[in-house]
C-alpha atoms as a printed R data frame, in Angstrom:
    type eleno elety resid chain resno       x       y       z
1   ATOM     1    CA   MET     A     1  -1.336  20.208 -14.680
2   ATOM     2    CA   LYS     A     2  -5.222  19.137 -15.107
3   ATOM     3    CA   ARG     A     3  -7.384  21.576 -13.205
4   ATOM     4    CA   GLY     A     4  -8.376  19.963  -9.340
5   ATOM     5    CA   MET     A     5  -5.238  17.487  -9.749
6   ATOM     6    CA   MET     A     6  -3.922  18.432  -6.692
7   ATOM     7    CA   ARG     A     7  -7.060  18.247  -4.500
8   ATOM     8    CA   SER     A     8  -8.044  14.781  -5.897
9   ATOM     9    CA   TRP     A     9  -4.516  13.575  -4.893
10  ATOM    10    CA   LEU     A    10  -4.867  14.735  -1.317
11  ATOM    11    CA   ARG     A    11  -8.360  13.219  -1.061
12  ATOM    12    CA   THR     A    12  -6.658  10.252  -2.180
13  ATOM    13    CA   LEU     A    13  -5.168   9.931   1.441
14  ATOM    14    CA   LEU     A    14  -8.012   9.598   2.796
15  ATOM    15    CA   ILE     A    15  -9.707   6.612  -0.228
16  ATOM    16    CA   GLN     A    16 -10.016   4.364   2.674
17  ATOM    17    CA   ALA     A    17 -12.078   6.513   4.935
18  ATOM    18    CA   SER     A    18 -15.760   5.541   3.619
19  ATOM    19    CA   TRP     A    19 -14.710   1.600   3.198
20  ATOM    20    CA   ASN     A    20 -17.829  -0.336   3.390
21  ATOM    21    CA   HIS     A    21 -19.028  -3.875   2.485
22  ATOM    22    CA   ASP     A    22 -21.002  -2.717  -0.319
23  ATOM    23    CA   ARG     A    23 -19.091  -0.746  -2.504
24  ATOM    24    CA   MET     A    24 -15.198  -1.044  -0.862
25  ATOM    25    CA   LEU     A    25 -13.427   2.023  -2.028
26  ATOM    26    CA   GLY     A    26 -16.142   2.792  -3.972
27  ATOM    27    CA   VAL     A    27 -17.322   6.035  -2.569
28  ATOM    28    CA   GLY     A    28 -13.468   6.998  -1.647
29  ATOM    29    CA   VAL     A    29 -13.014   6.400  -5.242
30  ATOM    30    CA   GLY     A    30 -15.841   8.882  -6.382
31  ATOM    31    CA   HIS     A    31 -15.188  11.308  -3.753
32  ATOM    32    CA   ALA     A    32 -11.199  11.949  -4.996
33  ATOM    33    CA   LEU     A    33 -12.365  11.729  -8.766
34  ATOM    34    CA   GLU     A    34 -14.832  14.405  -8.105
35  ATOM    35    CA   PRO     A    35 -12.362  17.486  -8.409
36  ATOM    36    CA   LEU     A    36 -11.475  16.469 -12.179
37  ATOM    37    CA   LEU     A    37 -15.051  16.170 -12.994
38  ATOM    38    CA   ARG     A    38 -15.785  19.881 -12.165
39  ATOM    39    CA   ASP     A    39 -15.294  21.245 -15.571
40  ATOM    40    CA   LEU     A    40 -16.944  18.526 -17.702
41  ATOM    41    CA   PRO     A    41 -19.725  20.289 -20.286
42  ATOM    42    CA   GLY     A    42 -22.246  21.733 -17.770
43  ATOM    43    CA   GLY     A    43 -20.591  22.325 -15.224
44  ATOM    44    CA   GLU     A    44 -21.493  20.980 -11.497
45  ATOM    45    CA   ASN     A    45 -24.904  21.413 -12.325
46  ATOM    46    CA   GLY     A    46 -24.795  19.202 -15.431
47  ATOM    47    CA   GLY     A    47 -26.091  16.049 -16.129
48  ATOM    48    CA   ARG     A    48 -22.678  14.886 -17.113
49  ATOM    49    CA   TYR     A    49 -20.787  15.680 -14.102
50  ATOM    50    CA   ARG     A    50 -23.378  14.239 -11.975
51  ATOM    51    CA   GLU     A    51 -23.405  11.028 -13.640
52  ATOM    52    CA   ALA     A    52 -19.898  10.949 -14.065
53  ATOM    53    CA   VAL     A    53 -19.460  11.106 -10.047
54  ATOM    54    CA   GLY     A    54 -22.294   8.607  -9.841
55  ATOM    55    CA   ARG     A    55 -20.276   5.789 -11.852
56  ATOM    56    CA   GLY     A    56 -17.246   6.592 -10.304
57  ATOM    57    CA   SER     A    57 -18.637   5.810  -6.407
58  ATOM    58    CA   GLN     A    58 -19.670   2.344  -7.762
59  ATOM    59    CA   PHE     A    59 -17.794  -0.983  -6.353
60  ATOM    60    CA   PHE     A    60 -14.420  -0.284  -6.741
61  ATOM    61    CA   ASN     A    61 -11.677  -2.820  -5.118
62  ATOM    62    CA   ALA     A    62  -7.877  -2.663  -5.042
63  ATOM    63    CA   HIS     A    63  -4.706  -1.473  -3.138
64  ATOM    64    CA   PRO     A    64  -5.443   2.237  -1.614
65  ATOM    65    CA   TYR     A    65  -2.099   3.719  -3.257
66  ATOM    66    CA   MET     A    66  -2.939   2.206  -6.666
67  ATOM    67    CA   VAL     A    67  -5.904   3.585  -6.955
68  ATOM    68    CA   GLY     A    68  -4.984   6.835  -8.195
69  ATOM    69    CA   ILE     A    69  -4.020   5.167 -11.627
70  ATOM    70    CA   ALA     A    70  -7.905   4.209 -11.785
71  ATOM    71    CA   ILE     A    71  -9.118   7.686 -10.544
72  ATOM    72    CA   GLY     A    72  -6.973   9.605 -13.598
73  ATOM    73    CA   ALA     A    73  -8.120   7.109 -15.995
74  ATOM    74    CA   VAL     A    74 -11.289   7.201 -15.662
75  ATOM    75    CA   ALA     A    75 -11.354  11.262 -15.458
76  ATOM    76    CA   ARG     A    76  -9.393  11.055 -18.623
77  ATOM    77    CA   ALA     A    77 -12.448   8.679 -20.049
78  ATOM    78    CA   GLU     A    78 -15.409  11.103 -18.572
79  ATOM    79    CA   HIS     A    79 -14.077  13.814 -20.187
80  ATOM    80    CA   ASP     A    80 -12.850  12.391 -23.846
81  ATOM    81    CA   SER     A    81 -16.525  11.366 -24.082
82  ATOM    82    CA   VAL     A    82 -16.493   7.491 -23.487
83  ATOM    83    CA   PRO     A    83 -19.426   5.661 -23.837
84  ATOM    84    CA   SER     A    84 -20.395   4.985 -19.940
85  ATOM    85    CA   GLU     A    85 -20.601   1.066 -20.127
86  ATOM    86    CA   HIS     A    86 -16.533   1.409 -21.571
87  ATOM    87    CA   VAL     A    87 -15.799   3.527 -18.461
88  ATOM    88    CA   ARG     A    88 -17.480   0.402 -15.976
89  ATOM    89    CA   ARG     A    89 -15.514  -1.641 -17.860
90  ATOM    90    CA   LEU     A    90 -12.723   0.389 -17.338
91  ATOM    91    CA   ARG     A    91 -13.086   0.760 -13.703
92  ATOM    92    CA   GLY     A    92 -13.740  -3.327 -13.604
93  ATOM    93    CA   ALA     A    93 -10.402  -4.578 -15.608
94  ATOM    94    CA   LEU     A    94  -8.349  -2.673 -13.127
95  ATOM    95    CA   VAL     A    95  -9.472  -3.756  -9.877
96  ATOM    96    CA   GLY     A    96  -7.338  -6.892 -10.010
97  ATOM    97    CA   PRO     A    97  -4.001  -5.316 -11.762
98  ATOM    98    CA   LEU     A    98  -3.601  -2.861  -9.419
99  ATOM    99    CA   GLY     A    99  -4.598  -4.821  -6.104
100 ATOM   100    CA   SER     A   100  -1.779  -7.445  -7.351
101 ATOM   101    CA   LEU     A   101   0.420  -4.549  -8.315
102 ATOM   102    CA   GLY     A   102   0.267  -3.012  -4.859
103 ATOM   103    CA   ASP     A   103   0.434  -6.118  -3.055
104 ATOM   104    CA   LYS     A   104   4.044  -6.884  -4.446
105 ATOM   105    CA   LEU     A   105   5.322  -3.147  -4.619
106 ATOM   106    CA   ILE     A   106   4.215  -2.090  -1.334
107 ATOM   107    CA   TRP     A   107   3.069  -5.059   1.114
108 ATOM   108    CA   ALA     A   108   6.140  -7.243  -0.077
109 ATOM   109    CA   GLY     A   109   8.254  -4.585  -1.158
110 ATOM   110    CA   LEU     A   110   8.156  -1.093   0.264
111 ATOM   111    CA   LEU     A   111   6.707  -2.015   3.556
112 ATOM   112    CA   PRO     A   112   9.588  -4.514   4.961
113 ATOM   113    CA   THR     A   113  12.044  -2.362   3.108
114 ATOM   114    CA   SER     A   114  11.670   0.713   4.788
115 ATOM   115    CA   ALA     A   115  10.932  -1.384   8.291
116 ATOM   116    CA   GLY     A   116  14.018  -2.768   7.774
117 ATOM   117    CA   ILE     A   117  16.219   0.347   7.467
118 ATOM   118    CA   GLY     A   118  14.471   2.337  10.180
119 ATOM   119    CA   LEU     A   119  15.511  -0.730  12.355
120 ATOM   120    CA   ALA     A   120  18.716  -0.691  11.485
121 ATOM   121    CA   VAL     A   121  18.747   2.887  11.754
122 ATOM   122    CA   SER     A   122  17.303   2.071  15.529
123 ATOM   123    CA   ALA     A   123  20.011  -0.257  16.444
124 ATOM   124    CA   ILE     A   124  22.574   2.077  14.894
125 ATOM   125    CA   THR     A   125  21.912   5.450  16.297
126 ATOM   126    CA   THR     A   126  18.268   5.965  18.814
127 ATOM   127    CA   PRO     A   127  14.716   4.184  18.124
128 ATOM   128    CA   ALA     A   128  13.501   7.890  17.551
129 ATOM   129    CA   VAL     A   129  15.447   8.199  14.800
130 ATOM   130    CA   GLY     A   130  14.938   5.056  13.160
131 ATOM   131    CA   ALA     A   131  11.055   5.717  13.624
132 ATOM   132    CA   VAL     A   132  11.972   9.098  11.773
133 ATOM   133    CA   THR     A   133  13.583   7.030   9.154
134 ATOM   134    CA   PHE     A   134  11.100   4.846   8.421
135 ATOM   135    CA   LEU     A   135   7.979   7.632   8.504
136 ATOM   136    CA   ILE     A   136  10.258   9.410   5.687
137 ATOM   137    CA   ALA     A   137  11.177   6.864   3.461
138 ATOM   138    CA   TYR     A   138   7.536   4.667   3.709
139 ATOM   139    CA   ASN     A   139   5.758   8.136   2.883
140 ATOM   140    CA   ALA     A   140   8.183   9.996   0.705
141 ATOM   141    CA   ALA     A   141   7.812   6.746  -1.577
142 ATOM   142    CA   HIS     A   142   3.890   6.112  -1.404
143 ATOM   143    CA   PHE     A   143   2.943  10.067  -1.980
144 ATOM   144    CA   THR     A   144   5.066   9.683  -5.233
145 ATOM   145    CA   LEU     A   145   3.576   6.635  -5.962
146 ATOM   146    CA   ARG     A   146   0.105   8.063  -5.645
147 ATOM   147    CA   ALA     A   147   1.200  11.047  -8.010
148 ATOM   148    CA   TRP     A   148   2.284   9.322 -10.615
149 ATOM   149    CA   GLY     A   149  -0.455   7.140 -10.918
150 ATOM   150    CA   LEU     A   150  -2.830   9.971 -11.322
151 ATOM   151    CA   GLY     A   151  -0.805  11.776 -13.463
152 ATOM   152    CA   ALA     A   152  -0.492   8.523 -15.831
153 ATOM   153    CA   GLY     A   153  -3.849   7.711 -15.193
154 ATOM   154    CA   TRP     A   154  -5.174  10.990 -16.709
155 ATOM   155    CA   LYS     A   155  -2.200  11.182 -19.410
156 ATOM   156    CA   HIS     A   156  -3.404   7.274 -20.875
157 ATOM   157    CA   GLY     A   157  -6.857   7.193 -20.111
158 ATOM   158    CA   THR     A   158  -8.500   3.930 -21.780
159 ATOM   159    CA   GLY     A   159  -5.309   3.013 -22.853
160 ATOM   160    CA   ILE     A   160  -4.287   2.806 -19.139
161 ATOM   161    CA   ALA     A   161  -2.152  -0.335 -20.329
162 ATOM   162    CA   LYS     A   162   0.749   1.584 -21.387
163 ATOM   163    CA   ALA     A   163   1.106   2.736 -17.414
164 ATOM   164    CA   LEU     A   164   0.843  -0.386 -16.205
165 ATOM   165    CA   GLY     A   165   4.077  -1.152 -17.793
166 ATOM   166    CA   ALA     A   166   5.941   1.451 -17.598
167 ATOM   167    CA   PRO     A   167   9.664   1.705 -16.295
168 ATOM   168    CA   LEU     A   168   8.886   2.968 -12.747
169 ATOM   169    CA   LEU     A   169   6.147   0.040 -11.817
170 ATOM   170    CA   ARG     A   170   8.704  -2.721 -13.418
171 ATOM   171    CA   ARG     A   171  11.820  -2.034 -12.364
172 ATOM   172    CA   GLY     A   172   9.865  -1.698  -8.660
173 ATOM   173    CA   LEU     A   173   8.843  -5.514  -9.238
174 ATOM   174    CA   ARG     A   174  12.182  -6.437  -9.978
175 ATOM   175    CA   ILE     A   175  13.493  -5.300  -6.882
176 ATOM   176    CA   ALA     A   176  10.874  -5.244  -4.312
177 ATOM   177    CA   ALA     A   177  11.279  -8.660  -2.565
178 ATOM   178    CA   PRO     A   178  15.603  -8.445  -3.101
179 ATOM   179    CA   ALA     A   179  15.340  -5.144  -1.505
180 ATOM   180    CA   SER     A   180  13.170  -6.316   1.434
181 ATOM   181    CA   ALA     A   181  15.259  -9.287   1.990
182 ATOM   182    CA   LEU     A   182  18.543  -7.218   1.601
183 ATOM   183    CA   ALA     A   183  16.993  -4.334   4.328
184 ATOM   184    CA   ILE     A   184  15.673  -7.431   6.727
185 ATOM   185    CA   GLY     A   185  18.776  -9.312   6.690
186 ATOM   186    CA   VAL     A   186  20.834  -6.753   7.340
187 ATOM   187    CA   ALA     A   187  18.479  -5.324   9.931
188 ATOM   188    CA   LEU     A   188  18.527  -8.333  12.110
189 ATOM   189    CA   PRO     A   189  21.695  -9.424  13.209
190 ATOM   190    CA   LEU     A   190  22.108  -5.171  14.487
191 ATOM   191    CA   VAL     A   191  18.598  -5.633  16.377
192 ATOM   192    CA   ALA     A   192  19.544  -8.473  17.981
193 ATOM   193    CA   ALA     A   193  22.960  -7.302  19.193
194 ATOM   194    CA   TRP     A   194  21.637  -4.212  20.088
195 ATOM   195    CA   LEU     A   195  18.674  -6.411  22.211
196 ATOM   196    CA   VAL     A   196  21.856  -8.072  24.170
197 ATOM   197    CA   GLN     A   197  24.526  -5.685  24.416
198 ATOM   198    CA   ASP     A   198  23.509  -5.242  28.173
199 ATOM   199    CA   LEU     A   199  22.712  -8.810  29.274
200 ATOM   200    CA   ALA     A   200  25.472 -11.226  30.501
201 ATOM   201    CA   LEU     A   201  27.469 -13.531  28.550
202 ATOM   202    CA   ASN     A   202  25.382 -16.465  29.451
203 ATOM   203    CA   ALA     A   203  22.321 -15.022  28.795
204 ATOM   204    CA   ARG     A   204  23.588 -14.119  25.864
205 ATOM   205    CA   ILE     A   205  24.317 -17.504  24.427
206 ATOM   206    CA   GLY     A   206  20.773 -18.737  26.136
207 ATOM   207    CA   VAL     A   207  19.604 -16.190  23.770
208 ATOM   208    CA   THR     A   208  21.155 -17.521  20.590
209 ATOM   209    CA   LEU     A   209  19.995 -21.169  21.476
210 ATOM   210    CA   VAL     A   210  16.472 -20.080  22.166
211 ATOM   211    CA   ALA     A   211  17.027 -18.103  18.800
212 ATOM   212    CA   ALA     A   212  18.317 -20.900  16.502
213 ATOM   213    CA   VAL     A   213  15.770 -23.299  18.112
214 ATOM   214    CA   GLY     A   214  13.308 -21.399  16.980
215 ATOM   215    CA   VAL     A   215  14.348 -20.933  13.705
216 ATOM   216    CA   ILE     A   216  14.425 -24.523  13.299
217 ATOM   217    CA   ILE     A   217  10.969 -25.238  14.447
218 ATOM   218    CA   ALA     A   218   9.323 -22.243  12.215
219 ATOM   219    CA   ARG     A   219  11.175 -23.692   9.257
220 ATOM   220    CA   TRP     A   220   9.447 -26.998  10.430
221 ATOM   221    CA   VAL     A   221   5.975 -26.252  11.713
222 ATOM   222    CA   ALA     A   222   5.571 -22.814   9.765
223 ATOM   223    CA   PRO     A   223   4.694 -24.328   6.232
224 ATOM   224    CA   ALA     A   224   1.973 -26.793   7.673
225 ATOM   225    CA   PHE     A   225   0.464 -24.086  10.170
226 ATOM   226    CA   GLY     A   226   0.680 -21.079   7.889
227 ATOM   227    CA   GLY     A   227   2.274 -17.972   8.940
228 ATOM   228    CA   LEU     A   228  -0.865 -16.313  10.368
229 ATOM   229    CA   ARG     A   229  -1.495 -19.166  12.792
230 ATOM   230    CA   PHE     A   230   2.526 -20.306  13.283
231 ATOM   231    CA   GLY     A   231   3.062 -16.272  14.298
232 ATOM   232    CA   LEU     A   232  -0.247 -15.824  16.823
233 ATOM   233    CA   GLY     A   233   0.559 -19.557  18.185
234 ATOM   234    CA   VAL     A   234   4.603 -17.960  18.877
235 ATOM   235    CA   VAL     A   235   2.322 -14.689  20.397
236 ATOM   236    CA   ALA     A   236   0.429 -16.636  22.848
237 ATOM   237    CA   MET     A   237   3.047 -18.540  23.753
238 ATOM   238    CA   ALA     A   238   5.470 -15.861  25.063
239 ATOM   239    CA   PHE     A   239   2.736 -14.110  26.563
240 ATOM   240    CA   PHE     A   240   2.404 -17.323  28.602
241 ATOM   241    CA   ALA     A   241   5.565 -17.878  29.207
242 ATOM   242    CA   GLY     A   242   6.314 -14.251  30.323
243 ATOM   243    CA   PHE     A   243   3.132 -14.583  32.901
244 ATOM   244    CA   LEU     A   244   5.028 -18.036  34.176
245 ATOM   245    CA   TRP     A   245   8.360 -16.310  34.546
246 ATOM   246    CA   PRO     A   246   9.349 -15.585  37.931
């Protein structure tokens, strides 16, 4: 294992701690990159080390779980004495792909899938067990993805395009949306049954009718208003109804 790899991986967990509008994730990326640069020729007091850390801390914006790929690739490029301008281009070229990959794999795949599993387990067992299940499933996957990305970036360096086409990512992209849909689809009826289990029959019928009307309205209104505005509107209406309810 490359010296400093474990320390760099741990620092990726705090990659967003120094987020700002000027450099986005850049400062955090430079902080996570630094342990991998300590053994550059000249050491920590050498010019190459200081210049590499400076380049690594410049503007960077991508999915925080995927930046390990860029960190490993840039570190390898610095050790391979790739010209500084090429290193900057490498960093810039990775922004879009890593952002897109992270959105599809994590926000549209891993997160809703883990949440669905946690909700289903909560309905079957207890909320505490469901919460623990969600945390284990979500964190095990994203910790593994961070570690893999850092190692893949170091292995491929400027040839990082090979890692972006790795079987792990291709399979993940294929199953992300179906897995999340399956998990949420299984969880919804289980959670619904759990929530109404202590209600009387007429109350259950009322809940079912309200849910059906809500689905119809959502399919009719949501496309025009957008998911965020529609969701905020529903929450506002729920608060208002709860306030007026005797």
